Structures are given as C-alpha cells and as structure tokens.
Short mmCIF file of C-alpha atoms and ligand atoms in Angstrom, two decimals:
data_model
loop_
_atom_site.label_atom_id
_atom_site.label_comp_id
_atom_site.label_asym_id
_atom_site.label_seq_id
_atom_site.Cartn_x
_atom_site.Cartn_y
_atom_site.Cartn_z
CA UNK A 1 -18.06 -8.68 4.27
CA UNK A 2 -16.68 -6.98 1.23
CA UNK A 3 -14.74 -9.27 -1.06
CA UNK A 4 -11.89 -6.80 -1.01
CA UNK A 5 -10.05 -6.55 2.25
CA UNK A 6 -8.20 -3.36 2.71
CA UNK A 7 -4.55 -3.83 3.38
CA UNK A 8 -2.33 -1.24 4.90
CA UNK A 9 -0.20 0.55 2.40
CA UNK A 10 3.51 0.06 2.71
CA UNK A 11 5.10 3.28 1.58
CA UNK A 12 8.83 3.22 2.23
CA UNK A 13 10.11 6.78 2.11
CA UNK A 14 13.77 7.17 1.23
CA UNK A 15 16.48 9.83 1.35
CA UNK A 16 17.39 11.38 -2.00
CA UNK A 17 20.45 10.04 -3.77
CA UNK A 18 22.72 12.27 -5.85
CA UNK A 19 21.92 10.53 -9.13
CA UNK A 20 19.28 8.31 -10.75
CA UNK A 21 18.82 6.78 -14.16
CA UNK A 22 15.46 8.49 -14.46
CA UNK A 23 14.06 11.44 -12.51
CA UNK A 24 10.33 12.04 -12.83
CA UNK A 25 9.16 15.49 -11.77
CA UNK A 26 5.66 15.41 -10.30
CA UNK A 27 4.08 12.81 -8.03
CA UNK A 28 0.66 12.74 -9.62
CA UNK A 29 -0.87 9.71 -11.27
CA UNK A 30 1.14 10.03 -14.46
CA UNK A 31 4.51 10.42 -12.76
CA UNK A 32 3.95 7.58 -10.31
CA UNK A 33 2.45 5.23 -12.91
CA UNK A 34 5.42 5.82 -15.20
CA UNK A 35 7.78 5.03 -12.31
CA UNK A 36 5.84 1.87 -11.47
CA UNK A 37 5.85 0.55 -15.05
CA UNK A 38 9.55 1.41 -15.49
CA UNK A 39 10.29 -0.81 -12.51
CA UNK A 40 7.66 -3.51 -13.07
CA UNK A 41 7.84 -3.97 -16.84
CA UNK A 42 11.38 -2.90 -17.68
CA UNK A 43 13.43 -3.57 -14.54
CA UNK A 44 14.50 0.09 -14.34
CA UNK A 45 14.37 0.74 -10.61
CA UNK A 46 17.01 3.45 -10.15
CA UNK A 47 14.25 6.02 -10.46
CA UNK A 48 13.11 8.98 -8.35
CA UNK A 49 9.77 10.73 -8.40
CA UNK A 50 10.27 14.29 -7.11
CA UNK A 51 7.11 15.90 -5.75
CA UNK A 52 6.85 19.52 -4.58
CA UNK A 53 4.03 18.84 -2.12
CA UNK A 54 2.54 15.47 -1.21
CA UNK A 55 1.72 12.78 -3.75
CA UNK A 56 -1.67 13.39 -5.32
CA UNK A 57 -1.60 17.09 -4.35
CA UNK A 58 -2.28 18.07 -7.95
CA UNK A 59 -5.13 17.20 -10.25
CA UNK A 60 -4.83 13.48 -9.58
CA UNK A 61 -6.30 14.13 -6.14
CA UNK A 62 -8.82 16.74 -7.30
CA UNK A 63 -10.62 15.19 -10.24
CA UNK A 64 -14.10 13.75 -10.65
CA UNK A 65 -12.62 10.31 -11.45
CA UNK A 66 -14.47 9.50 -14.66
CA UNK A 67 -12.91 6.75 -16.74
CA UNK A 68 -14.22 6.29 -20.28
CA UNK A 69 -13.06 5.73 -23.85
CA UNK A 70 -15.82 7.40 -25.89
CA UNK A 71 -13.58 9.93 -27.60
CA UNK A 72 -14.07 11.52 -31.01
CA UNK A 73 -10.98 10.59 -33.04
CA UNK A 74 -9.69 7.06 -33.70
CA UNK A 75 -6.24 7.68 -32.17
CA UNK A 76 -7.81 8.84 -28.91
CA UNK A 77 -10.46 6.08 -28.72
CA UNK A 78 -7.79 3.40 -29.09
CA UNK A 79 -5.54 5.01 -26.50
CA UNK A 80 -8.27 5.53 -23.88
CA UNK A 81 -9.79 2.09 -24.52
CA UNK A 82 -6.39 0.61 -23.73
CA UNK A 83 -6.23 2.69 -20.56
CA UNK A 84 -9.74 1.63 -19.52
CA UNK A 85 -8.78 -2.02 -19.99
CA UNK A 86 -5.67 -1.53 -17.84
CA UNK A 87 -7.88 0.04 -15.15
CA UNK A 88 -10.18 -2.98 -15.20
CA UNK A 89 -7.36 -5.22 -13.97
CA UNK A 90 -5.41 -2.64 -11.98
CA UNK A 91 -6.74 -3.62 -8.56
CA UNK A 92 -5.34 -7.12 -9.11
CA UNK A 93 -2.09 -5.93 -10.61
CA UNK A 94 -1.36 -3.51 -7.74
CA UNK A 95 -3.11 -5.60 -5.09
CA UNK A 96 -5.06 -2.59 -3.88
CA UNK A 97 -8.73 -1.77 -3.74
CA UNK A 98 -9.44 1.40 -5.71
CA UNK A 99 -13.24 1.32 -5.63
CA UNK A 100 -13.30 0.77 -9.40
CA UNK A 101 -17.00 0.74 -10.29
CA UNK A 102 -18.48 0.38 -13.76
CA UNK A 103 -21.40 2.82 -14.05
CA UNK A 104 -21.92 3.65 -17.72
CA UNK A 105 -21.98 7.22 -19.00
CA UNK A 106 -24.95 8.89 -20.69
CA UNK A 107 -24.20 11.86 -22.97
CA UNK A 108 -27.44 13.77 -23.43
CA UNK A 109 -28.32 15.60 -26.64
CA UNK A 110 -30.92 18.36 -26.90
CA UNK A 111 -30.67 19.30 -30.57
CA UNK A 112 -30.50 17.48 -33.90
CA UNK A 113 -26.94 18.75 -34.34
CA UNK A 114 -25.90 17.15 -31.08
CA UNK A 115 -27.73 13.93 -31.97
CA UNK A 116 -25.79 13.78 -35.24
CA UNK A 117 -22.51 14.31 -33.42
CA UNK A 118 -23.36 11.54 -30.93
CA UNK A 119 -24.40 9.12 -33.69
CA UNK A 120 -21.08 9.75 -35.41
CA UNK A 121 -19.27 9.24 -32.09
CA UNK A 122 -20.97 5.94 -31.37
CA UNK A 123 -20.16 4.54 -34.83
CA UNK A 124 -16.56 5.68 -34.56
CA UNK A 125 -16.25 4.22 -31.06
CA UNK A 126 -17.61 0.86 -32.20
CA UNK A 127 -15.21 0.82 -35.14
CA UNK A 128 -12.26 1.49 -32.81
CA UNK A 129 -13.13 -1.09 -30.16
CA UNK A 130 -15.07 0.96 -27.59
CA UNK A 131 -18.74 0.20 -27.12
CA UNK A 132 -21.02 3.24 -27.49
CA UNK A 133 -24.69 2.98 -28.49
CA UNK A 134 -27.53 5.45 -29.05
CA UNK A 135 -30.45 5.62 -26.61
CA UNK A 136 -33.99 6.92 -27.04
CA UNK A 137 -35.32 9.30 -24.36
CA UNK A 138 -37.29 6.38 -22.83
CA UNK A 139 -34.15 4.24 -22.65
CA UNK A 140 -32.33 7.14 -20.98
CA UNK A 141 -35.15 7.46 -18.46
CA UNK A 142 -34.96 3.75 -17.67
CA UNK A 143 -31.24 4.10 -16.84
CA UNK A 144 -31.67 7.36 -14.96
CA UNK A 145 -35.19 7.65 -13.48
CA UNK A 146 -34.38 10.96 -11.75
CA UNK A 147 -33.83 12.73 -15.07
CA UNK A 148 -36.41 15.29 -16.23
CA UNK A 149 -36.75 14.49 -19.94
CA UNK A 150 -38.10 17.98 -20.60
CA UNK A 151 -34.88 19.48 -19.18
CA UNK A 152 -36.83 21.88 -17.00
CA UNK A 153 -38.87 22.84 -20.06
CA UNK A 154 -35.78 24.35 -21.69
CA UNK A 155 -33.54 21.47 -22.63
CA UNK A 156 -35.71 18.58 -23.87
CA UNK A 157 -33.79 15.32 -24.23
CA UNK A 158 -33.84 14.06 -27.83
CA UNK A 159 -31.64 11.10 -27.05
CA UNK A 160 -28.17 10.23 -25.84
CA UNK A 161 -25.08 8.25 -26.58
CA UNK A 162 -24.32 5.61 -23.96
CA UNK A 163 -20.94 4.12 -23.15
CA UNK A 164 -21.59 1.24 -20.74
CA UNK A 165 -17.97 0.58 -19.77
CA UNK A 166 -17.51 4.05 -18.24
CA UNK A 167 -16.43 3.85 -14.61
CA UNK A 168 -15.16 5.74 -11.62
CA UNK A 169 -12.38 4.88 -9.17
CA UNK A 170 -11.20 6.51 -5.98
CA UNK A 171 -8.55 8.98 -7.16
CA UNK A 172 -6.16 9.06 -4.23
CA UNK A 173 -6.19 5.28 -3.96
CA UNK A 174 -4.98 5.11 -7.56
CA UNK A 175 -2.16 7.51 -6.69
CA UNK A 176 -1.21 5.64 -3.52
CA UNK A 177 -1.41 2.24 -5.20
CA UNK A 178 1.02 3.27 -7.94
CA UNK A 179 3.30 4.87 -5.35
CA UNK A 180 3.28 1.70 -3.27
CA UNK A 181 3.82 -0.49 -6.32
CA UNK A 182 6.77 1.61 -7.45
CA UNK A 183 8.33 1.91 -3.96
CA UNK A 184 8.11 -1.83 -3.35
CA UNK A 185 10.27 -2.28 -6.45
CA UNK A 186 12.86 0.23 -5.24
CA UNK A 187 11.71 3.54 -6.72
CA UNK A 188 12.35 6.58 -4.50
CA UNK A 189 9.46 8.98 -4.02
CA UNK A 190 10.69 12.29 -2.63
CA UNK A 191 7.89 14.39 -1.24
CA UNK A 192 8.18 18.09 -0.33
CA UNK A 193 10.99 18.50 -2.84
CA UNK A 194 10.37 21.14 -5.47
CA UNK A 195 12.20 21.18 -8.78
CA UNK A 196 13.45 24.74 -9.30
CA UNK A 197 15.53 24.32 -12.44
CA UNK A 198 17.12 21.82 -14.79
CA UNK A 199 20.79 20.90 -14.95
CA UNK A 200 22.12 21.37 -18.48
CA UNK A 201 25.19 20.29 -20.36
CA UNK A 202 24.97 22.40 -23.47
CA UNK A 203 21.43 21.84 -24.71
CA UNK A 204 21.13 18.44 -23.03
CA UNK A 205 19.24 18.06 -19.74
CA UNK A 206 21.34 16.14 -17.21
CA UNK A 207 19.31 16.43 -14.03
CA UNK A 208 17.20 18.63 -11.84
CA UNK A 209 17.89 21.46 -9.43
CA UNK A 210 15.69 20.97 -6.35
CA UNK A 211 14.92 22.65 -3.06
CA UNK A 212 17.04 19.86 -1.53
CA UNK A 213 19.98 20.29 -3.92
CA UNK A 214 20.88 19.04 -7.40
CA UNK A 215 20.08 15.50 -8.56
CA UNK A 216 21.56 14.22 -11.78
CA UNK A 217 19.63 11.96 -14.11
CA UNK A 218 20.04 10.06 -17.34
CA UNK A 219 16.60 11.23 -18.38
CA UNK A 220 14.16 13.71 -16.87
CA UNK A 221 10.41 13.36 -17.38
CA UNK A 222 8.13 16.30 -16.64
CA UNK A 223 4.83 15.09 -15.17
CA UNK A 224 3.88 18.29 -13.37
CA UNK A 225 0.31 18.82 -14.60
CA UNK A 226 -0.60 22.49 -14.89
CA UNK A 227 2.93 23.66 -14.09
CA UNK A 228 4.48 22.20 -17.23
CA UNK A 229 5.22 25.49 -19.02
CA UNK A 230 7.42 26.64 -16.13
CA UNK A 231 9.37 23.40 -16.11
CA UNK A 232 9.71 23.24 -19.89
CA UNK A 233 10.97 26.84 -19.96
CA UNK A 234 13.99 25.70 -17.89
CA UNK A 235 14.92 23.59 -20.93
CA UNK A 236 13.94 26.28 -23.48
CA UNK A 237 11.14 24.00 -24.68
CA UNK A 238 8.05 25.80 -25.96
CA UNK A 239 4.68 24.11 -25.55
CA UNK A 240 1.20 24.63 -27.02
CA UNK A 241 -0.24 24.52 -23.51
CA UNK A 242 -2.36 26.90 -21.49
CA UNK A 243 -3.12 26.33 -17.82
CA UNK A 244 -6.80 26.69 -17.00
CA UNK A 245 -8.54 26.12 -13.67
CA UNK A 246 -11.26 23.49 -13.53
CA UNK A 247 -13.68 23.40 -10.63
CA UNK A 248 -16.09 20.87 -9.18
CA UNK A 249 -18.34 20.56 -6.15
CA UNK A 250 -20.17 17.97 -4.06
CA UNK A 251 -23.47 18.14 -2.22
CA UNK A 252 -24.52 16.45 0.98
CA UNK A 253 -25.89 12.90 0.78
CA UNK A 254 -28.65 12.01 -1.62
CA UNK A 255 -30.55 9.20 0.03
CA UNK A 256 -31.28 7.29 -3.18
CA UNK A 257 -28.86 5.48 -5.43
CA UNK A 258 -27.91 7.37 -8.56
CA UNK A 259 -26.31 4.76 -10.75
CA UNK A 260 -24.99 6.22 -14.01
CA UNK A 261 -22.70 9.09 -14.84
CA UNK A 262 -24.87 11.73 -16.50
CA UNK A 263 -23.18 14.15 -18.85
CA UNK A 264 -24.53 16.79 -21.16
CA UNK A 265 -22.94 17.51 -24.53
CA UNK A 266 -24.54 20.93 -24.80
CA UNK A 267 -24.80 22.23 -21.24
CA UNK A 268 -21.26 21.00 -20.63
CA UNK A 269 -21.93 19.74 -17.15
CA UNK A 270 -21.86 16.28 -15.62
CA UNK A 271 -23.14 14.57 -12.52
CA UNK A 272 -22.34 11.35 -10.68
CA UNK A 273 -22.72 10.01 -7.17
CA UNK A 274 -19.74 9.33 -4.93
CA UNK A 275 -19.39 6.18 -2.85
CA UNK A 276 -20.53 8.23 0.13
CA UNK A 277 -23.77 9.17 -1.59
CA UNK A 278 -22.86 12.76 -2.33
CA UNK A 279 -23.70 14.21 -5.72
CA UNK A 280 -20.57 15.27 -7.57
CA UNK A 281 -20.97 17.99 -10.19
CA UNK A 282 -18.50 19.33 -12.69
CA UNK A 283 -18.63 21.60 -15.72
CA UNK A 284 -16.40 23.55 -18.09
CA UNK A 285 -12.97 24.89 -17.26
CA UNK A 286 -12.52 28.62 -16.56
CA UNK A 287 -12.14 30.65 -19.76
CA UNK A 288 -8.97 32.51 -18.79
CA UNK A 289 -5.69 30.77 -18.02
CA UNK A 290 -4.70 30.93 -14.37
CA UNK A 291 -2.63 29.13 -11.76
CA UNK A 292 -4.92 30.17 -8.93
CA UNK A 293 -6.71 27.48 -6.93
CA UNK A 294 -9.46 29.91 -5.87
CA UNK A 295 -12.98 28.62 -6.45
CA UNK A 296 -15.61 31.03 -7.74
CA UNK A 297 -19.22 31.63 -6.86
CA UNK A 298 -20.05 32.16 -10.52
CA UNK A 299 -18.94 28.60 -11.29
CA UNK A 300 -21.08 27.23 -8.51
CA UNK A 301 -24.07 29.24 -9.67
CA UNK A 302 -23.83 28.36 -13.35
CA UNK A 303 -23.02 24.67 -12.95
CA UNK A 304 -25.68 24.16 -10.28
CA UNK A 305 -28.28 25.85 -12.49
CA UNK A 306 -27.41 23.63 -15.44
CA UNK A 307 -27.50 20.43 -13.41
CA UNK A 308 -30.85 21.33 -11.82
CA UNK A 309 -32.48 21.64 -15.25
CA UNK A 310 -31.75 17.97 -15.73
CA UNK A 311 -32.06 16.63 -12.19
CA UNK A 312 -34.69 18.57 -10.22
CA UNK A 313 -33.97 16.62 -7.00
CA UNK A 314 -30.66 18.48 -6.72
CA UNK A 315 -32.63 21.53 -5.58
CA UNK A 316 -33.11 19.94 -2.19
CA UNK A 317 -29.45 19.23 -1.57
CA UNK A 318 -26.83 21.53 -0.09
CA UNK A 319 -23.38 22.38 -1.38
CA UNK A 320 -20.81 20.76 0.85
CA UNK A 321 -17.47 21.53 -0.77
CA UNK A 322 -16.06 23.14 -3.89
CA UNK A 323 -12.48 22.97 -5.19
CA UNK A 324 -10.22 23.73 -8.12
CA UNK A 325 -7.34 22.14 -10.01
CA UNK A 326 -5.13 23.75 -12.63
CA UNK A 327 -5.18 21.88 -15.92
CA UNK A 328 -2.61 21.69 -18.71
CA UNK A 329 -4.82 22.19 -21.78
CA UNK A 330 -3.21 21.71 -25.18
CA UNK A 331 -4.05 23.67 -28.29
CA UNK A 332 -5.72 20.68 -29.97
CA UNK A 333 -7.27 19.18 -26.81
CA UNK A 334 -5.19 16.03 -27.00
CA UNK A 335 -2.30 14.96 -24.76
CA UNK A 336 1.35 15.55 -25.58
CA UNK A 337 3.76 12.76 -24.69
CA UNK A 338 7.37 11.96 -25.34
CA UNK A 339 10.43 13.66 -26.68
CA UNK A 340 10.76 17.43 -26.70
CA UNK A 341 13.65 17.97 -29.08
CA UNK A 342 15.95 18.51 -26.07
CA UNK A 343 18.00 15.42 -25.29
CA UNK A 344 17.31 13.96 -21.85
CA UNK A 345 14.02 15.82 -21.38
CA UNK A 346 10.59 14.29 -21.96
CA UNK A 347 7.08 15.43 -21.14
CA UNK A 348 3.74 13.89 -20.35
CA UNK A 349 1.28 16.72 -20.53
CA UNK A 350 -1.83 18.08 -22.19
CA UNK A 351 -3.89 15.91 -19.86
CA UNK A 352 -6.09 18.91 -19.26
CA UNK A 353 -9.41 18.15 -17.65
CA UNK A 354 -9.47 14.48 -18.75
CA UNK A 355 -6.21 12.78 -17.81
CA UNK A 356 -7.21 10.70 -14.78
CA UNK A 357 -8.58 7.96 -17.04
CA UNK A 358 -5.28 8.01 -18.93
CA UNK A 359 -3.00 7.31 -15.97
CA UNK A 360 -2.47 3.56 -16.59
CA UNK A 361 -1.90 3.80 -20.35
CA UNK A 362 0.01 7.07 -20.11
CA UNK A 363 2.33 5.57 -17.50
CA UNK A 364 2.75 2.23 -19.24
CA UNK A 365 3.53 3.68 -22.66
CA UNK A 366 5.72 6.49 -21.32
CA UNK A 367 7.77 3.88 -19.44
CA UNK A 368 8.13 1.86 -22.64
CA UNK A 369 9.36 4.95 -24.47
CA UNK A 370 11.89 5.80 -21.74
CA UNK A 371 13.12 2.22 -21.53
CA UNK A 372 13.36 1.50 -25.24
CA UNK A 373 13.93 4.93 -26.76
CA UNK A 374 11.17 4.16 -29.25
CA UNK A 375 7.72 5.73 -29.31
CA UNK A 376 5.05 3.00 -28.93
CA UNK A 377 2.44 3.05 -31.75
CA UNK A 378 -0.39 4.19 -29.42
CA UNK A 379 1.67 7.26 -28.47
CA UNK A 380 2.89 8.10 -31.98
CA UNK A 381 -0.10 10.41 -32.75
CA UNK A 382 0.49 12.40 -29.55
CA UNK A 383 4.07 13.50 -30.11
CA UNK A 384 4.90 17.17 -29.58
CA UNK A 385 6.21 17.58 -33.12
CA UNK A 386 2.72 17.00 -34.53
CA UNK A 387 2.15 20.76 -34.26
CA UNK A 388 5.13 21.56 -36.47
CA UNK A 389 4.12 18.91 -39.03
CA UNK A 390 0.44 19.92 -39.22
CA UNK A 391 -0.83 16.64 -37.83
CA UNK A 392 -2.77 17.93 -34.84
CA UNK A 393 -5.25 15.66 -33.06
CA UNK A 394 -8.19 18.00 -32.64
CA UNK A 395 -10.83 16.50 -30.36
CA UNK A 396 -12.41 19.39 -28.47
CA UNK A 397 -15.89 17.85 -28.37
CA UNK A 398 -14.70 14.88 -26.34
CA UNK A 399 -12.52 16.52 -23.79
CA UNK A 400 -13.78 19.90 -22.58
CA UNK A 401 -15.00 18.75 -19.19
CA UNK A 402 -14.06 15.30 -17.93
CA UNK B 1 -13.79 36.56 -8.50
CA UNK B 2 -11.87 38.42 -11.17
CA UNK B 3 -12.80 42.05 -11.84
CA UNK B 4 -11.45 43.83 -14.88
CA UNK B 5 -11.33 47.62 -15.25
CA UNK B 6 -12.67 48.80 -18.62
CA UNK B 7 -11.60 52.31 -19.73
CA UNK B 8 -15.17 53.01 -20.86
CA UNK B 9 -17.35 51.08 -18.40
CA UNK B 10 -15.32 50.94 -15.21
CA UNK B 11 -14.68 47.90 -13.02
CA UNK B 12 -16.79 44.99 -14.32
CA UNK B 13 -16.93 41.25 -13.49
CA UNK B 14 -15.03 38.78 -15.67
CA UNK B 15 -18.26 37.17 -16.93
CA UNK B 16 -18.85 40.23 -19.13
CA UNK B 17 -15.58 39.75 -20.94
CA UNK B 18 -14.13 37.32 -23.41
CA UNK B 19 -10.49 36.30 -23.02
CA UNK B 20 -8.54 37.18 -26.15
CA UNK B 21 -5.17 35.62 -25.44
CA UNK B 22 -1.77 36.63 -24.17
CA UNK B 23 0.33 39.18 -26.00
CA UNK B 24 3.55 37.42 -26.83
CA UNK B 25 6.42 37.45 -29.23
CA UNK B 26 8.39 34.60 -30.73
CA UNK B 27 11.66 34.22 -28.73
CA UNK B 28 14.71 35.66 -30.53
CA UNK B 29 16.64 32.43 -30.05
CA UNK B 30 14.31 30.75 -32.57
CA UNK B 31 15.83 31.77 -35.88
CA UNK B 32 14.56 29.27 -38.44
CA UNK B 33 11.65 30.99 -40.26
CA UNK B 34 9.44 27.88 -40.27
CA UNK B 35 10.07 27.26 -36.58
CA UNK B 36 9.19 30.89 -35.92
CA UNK B 37 5.88 30.40 -37.73
CA UNK B 38 5.13 27.23 -35.75
CA UNK B 39 5.86 29.07 -32.51
CA UNK B 40 3.72 32.02 -33.57
CA UNK B 41 0.74 29.82 -34.44
CA UNK B 42 0.83 27.22 -31.67
CA UNK B 43 2.98 28.04 -28.66
CA UNK B 44 2.08 29.95 -25.50
CA UNK B 45 4.27 31.57 -22.85
CA UNK B 46 1.64 30.49 -20.29
CA UNK B 47 3.65 32.13 -17.51
CA UNK B 48 2.90 31.65 -13.85
CA UNK B 49 3.18 35.34 -13.05
CA UNK B 50 2.38 38.64 -14.72
CA UNK B 51 1.09 38.50 -18.29
CA UNK B 52 -0.17 41.13 -20.71
CA UNK B 53 -3.35 40.05 -22.42
CA UNK B 54 -6.16 41.19 -24.69
CA UNK B 55 -9.72 41.03 -23.42
CA UNK B 56 -12.96 41.89 -25.25
CA UNK B 57 -15.72 43.62 -23.32
CA UNK B 58 -18.42 41.52 -24.92
CA UNK B 59 -21.38 42.37 -22.65
CA UNK B 60 -20.35 46.01 -22.28
CA UNK B 61 -18.88 48.58 -24.66
CA UNK B 62 -17.69 45.81 -27.06
CA UNK B 63 -14.17 47.16 -27.28
CA UNK B 64 -10.83 45.41 -26.92
CA UNK B 65 -8.59 46.32 -24.03
CA UNK B 66 -5.13 45.38 -22.81
CA UNK B 67 -4.89 44.02 -19.30
CA UNK B 68 -1.96 43.08 -17.06
CA UNK B 69 -2.86 40.14 -14.89
CA UNK B 70 -1.05 38.01 -12.33
CA UNK B 71 -1.96 34.44 -13.23
CA UNK B 72 -0.82 33.06 -9.88
CA UNK B 73 -3.52 35.00 -8.04
CA UNK B 74 -5.88 35.70 -10.97
CA UNK B 75 -5.94 39.42 -10.20
CA UNK B 76 -5.60 42.40 -12.50
CA UNK B 77 -2.72 44.78 -11.82
CA UNK B 78 -2.88 48.56 -11.91
C1 FAD C 1 -11.93 19.36 -10.98
C2 FAD C 1 -11.29 18.37 -11.92
C3 FAD C 1 -12.04 17.33 -12.43
C4 FAD C 1 -11.46 16.39 -13.29
N1 FAD C 1 -12.20 15.33 -13.70
C5 FAD C 1 -11.64 14.34 -14.44
C6 FAD C 1 -12.39 13.18 -14.77
O1 FAD C 1 -13.54 13.03 -14.38
N2 FAD C 1 -11.77 12.22 -15.53
C7 FAD C 1 -10.49 12.34 -15.96
O2 FAD C 1 -10.01 11.46 -16.66
N3 FAD C 1 -9.73 13.44 -15.65
C8 FAD C 1 -10.28 14.44 -14.88
N4 FAD C 1 -9.53 15.54 -14.54
C9 FAD C 1 -8.16 15.68 -15.06
C10 FAD C 1 -7.15 14.85 -14.27
O3 FAD C 1 -7.30 15.11 -12.88
C11 FAD C 1 -5.71 15.20 -14.67
O4 FAD C 1 -5.58 15.22 -16.08
C12 FAD C 1 -4.71 14.19 -14.13
O5 FAD C 1 -4.89 14.01 -12.76
C13 FAD C 1 -3.30 14.66 -14.42
O6 FAD C 1 -2.37 13.88 -13.71
P1 FAD C 1 -0.85 14.30 -13.69
O7 FAD C 1 -0.14 13.25 -12.95
O8 FAD C 1 -0.42 14.63 -15.07
O9 FAD C 1 -0.82 15.72 -12.91
P2 FAD C 1 -1.09 16.08 -11.38
O10 FAD C 1 -1.92 15.09 -10.70
O11 FAD C 1 -1.55 17.50 -11.35
O12 FAD C 1 0.35 15.96 -10.73
C14 FAD C 1 1.37 16.90 -10.94
C15 FAD C 1 2.20 16.96 -9.68
O13 FAD C 1 3.39 17.71 -9.95
C16 FAD C 1 3.71 18.43 -8.79
N5 FAD C 1 4.59 19.54 -9.19
C17 FAD C 1 4.27 20.64 -9.88
N6 FAD C 1 5.34 21.42 -10.05
C18 FAD C 1 6.39 20.78 -9.48
C19 FAD C 1 7.76 21.09 -9.33
N7 FAD C 1 8.31 22.21 -9.84
N8 FAD C 1 8.56 20.21 -8.66
C20 FAD C 1 8.03 19.06 -8.16
N9 FAD C 1 6.74 18.72 -8.28
C21 FAD C 1 5.93 19.58 -8.93
C22 FAD C 1 2.38 18.86 -8.22
O14 FAD C 1 2.48 19.14 -6.85
C23 FAD C 1 1.51 17.66 -8.52
O15 FAD C 1 1.42 16.76 -7.43
C24 FAD C 1 -10.10 16.52 -13.69
C25 FAD C 1 -9.34 17.59 -13.19
C26 FAD C 1 -9.91 18.50 -12.31
C27 FAD C 1 -9.07 19.62 -11.77
ZN1 ZN C 2 -16.41 48.32 -21.56
#
C-alpha cells in the first residue's frame, strides 16, 4: 500500500459576512495560500477568499505543474528556491497528499549561444543556492533514453543544463489542500461570488462589490490571475501586465516510464509524463493578448511538431485533450507583489506562465506583508514601483513557458 | 483561430502577422510628467473587451494596419 493514505477533505463552506479584516479576490493557489498563511502563521482568521467560479478554476487548475528554481537572475532564484523548499514539506504541513514527485528538469541546448546561456545559468543558480549542473549529450541520453540526440536531424543536442530538484505536483490537490488548511482555521471561502467593483473611501479601498452584495474589508488583495487589469482598474491602479493565453495538451498513455521533465531552451517546448502515464506537452504563450479560453489547432500543430523532433515515440500517441489558461504576463517577466500606491489594495500578479511553483512562497510572503505592513526581503525586488524607479527584474529567458 | 483582414491581402490567418501592441493614451488623471512617462513606457490598458491595436503583416504585404479586436472572444470586429 502507498505510504500516503488519502483522507477525505473537510471543506466547510460558509455564508458571507458583511465585513472581514482581509478580503482576497480569487480562489486560485495564490489567493488560498495567502489566506492559509495569514491564519496559520499570523493568527489572522477573519479572512474571506472570494472566487467567481470554483476554487482552482483559473490557471492553478490548468497548469503543467512544473516546480523548479533554475531562474536567470539572483532575486528570482532565491525566491523560487524558497518556494521549492516549502513545497518539499507541504504535504506534511497541510496533511494532504499532493503527488509531489522530484523528477529533475533537463534544458536542452542546440547552439553554442544556448550552451553559453545555460552555463551562465548553472553557475548563477549554484551561487544562489539552487543546484543546476551542465550535462554532456551522453549524460542527457542516460537520463532520458527516449531522446533523439540528433533532434530529428535538425536540432542536434549539444548539451543541457540539469536541475535535479525540479518536481511536479498535482495542481488541484495543492489548491484544495490550501483551501482546507485555511478553512479549518476559520477562513471563509466564497465560491460563485464574483467581485464586480471595489468600495472606495476617497482613494482608499475599503472593500469589494460582489454579485452577492458589498463586503467591507480592512485590506483587499487581488489574486485574480489573468483578470488583474480589470480589478486594478476599479482602484485606478495601472499595471505593466498583458493577459496572454497559454495552452497545453496531453496524449493517451505511453506504456513506458518517462522520468524527467524535458524542456528545450530554443524550441520553447517542454514534455513530462503525468501520473496516469499520459504525455503532457506545453510550449510558448500566444503572441497576442486575449481573455479567450479557446484552444487553437495551430498551437497543437506547432508544439507537437517541436516535441516530435526530440521524442520520436510521440508520433505513435494520440492527442487526448487540449486546454488554455489566461496568464498575467508582466513587462519584465517577473512577478509583481505587494502595495499598489492605493491604500488598502494589494496585488499578487505577474505570475504569467510560471506561477504554480511560486504558490507556497508567494502566499507565505504576501501573508507576512499583509500582517506586518512590511515587505519581506525576498519580495522587495518584486514591488510594483520597480518600474517607476528603473529597477526592473528582466528574466525573459527563464519564464516564457513554464 | 483568429483571422485578420488586411487592406491589401484580404482575410489572412493570425500566424502571418506580428502583434504590435495596443493603441493607448496615458490617462488624463495622471498629471505628474514623470508619472506620465512611466505610464507611457510600462503600463497597458489590457482591457477585457474591445481594443484598438497595431498589427504588422509580416508574411504578407509587410505593412502595418490598425485592427479592432474583442479580447474576450479573440475576434476581429468590422
Ligand atoms: C497551460 C498552462 C501551463 C502552466 N504551466 C506551469 C508550470 O508548469 N509551472 C508553473 O509554475 N506555472 C505554470 N503555469 C502558470 C500557473 O498556472 C499560474 O501562474 C498560477 O496558477 C497562478 O495562480 P493564481 O492563484 O495567481 O491565479 P489563478 O489560479 O488563475 O486564480 C485566479 C482566480 O481568480 C478568479 N477570479 C478572476 N476574476 C475574479 C473576480 N472578478 N472575482 C472573483 N474571482 C475572480 C478566477 O476564477 C480564478 O479562480 C501554467 C499556466 C497555464 C495556463
Ligand atoms: Zn497584407
């Protein structure tokens, strides 16, 4: 028998009150994790998470679940390494099995330029506390025997960077576990309640207008994923965010085990195997901003073609399902957390196509900021006012896809 | 899939085009000149609804065009 025994979740749904100390808009991973840490670490339990649909309806239930810390700037490596370490003990902390599995991620390089970038990444990662090493093509092949080192004759593998701590976890279990953890401590999670405006007193935000009536709040946190510009506009807050769709698809079962996460720095696609044995394939986000959840044939075609250059066995599998999420992508490809310049209104956004891995650290540090009024050092680089002060955190090479 | 009408080439698939960004102004309520510059350089309206945008017909006539698009359905209007 498995060493983890699944327990039934105890989600205690409550009626909305008229007022809370903190209202969090958006029941995705970031909103629910922030609520959990507010209650668990700071004793702030008079909190509501207001969710338009069902919890996990957004990107937190649509992502490809890759957890890693091999980013390209020191501020990001330290932040994501912290998040990865929180994930490693999260099943114990929340007493919930999340299928957290360490797999290691291989980032393939096909040109000298890409090799140089990956060498620089691995040195930077090591210096900032995340283990990333360089692999020869033979070492890559040993970790991933299915890989065609000639890249279908077009994309020969010169080497790769390898980040052994990279992992995956079941996304909706993470969402449910944080919801359960928060609700056990008294947090209210209000599903099917859409925020349609913000209550203001002068410039200050004093609560939310919802489809179920107004709710006042000491502080309001926006954790609405791709919908953040709409919410921020209610407070006259301008954001360097564009909302882009990101798609992914799975095939039917592949009868062999495919152990690592395989990612390509130049083809911008990545492949892993789900617990059910399906091959999960993702690639770049759509070039034009959009709020539409429509999937496109052109994405399927281009990402499948790329992945098949690397893994010829994929040819024999069939596409089972394809889906889309809408991602809040910031102008410098780094997250934006904290104060907005409008009193009572905070944001956690800019999670783009890579924010699943950030849920534990994003929630923990956001809760600390809300509780103490001070920005924790790990969040300092990701403040919104970095754009006005020319201190942007550009890291496009680490974030574009997962 | 998104189709975009080009005045020269007719209705062509989105893959032939490059997105050139939304047409937007700095809101009047921002009066401080530095803040206006910051907004101009970094901020986006990013509306869920109808936007006016520039697109470049890269794999066609290689001209810029102005397009009105509904971002909630990802369809071009008019
Ligand atoms: C296809 C795909 C693959 C991805 N792969 C990875 C990956 O491998 N690794 C990784 O780290 N990240 C990945 N991501 C990114 C990751 O999923 C997101 O960054 C992360 O889930 C964001 O969490 P969130 O809580 O901020 O937002 P969300 O999970 O999107 O939650 C926002 C919630 O707010 C709700 N909401 C919106 N508007 C309102 C309103 N007005 N009132 C009330 N509620 C509202 C929505 O219904 C939603 O439930 C991927 C994303 C996609 C789409
Ligand atoms: Zn044209």
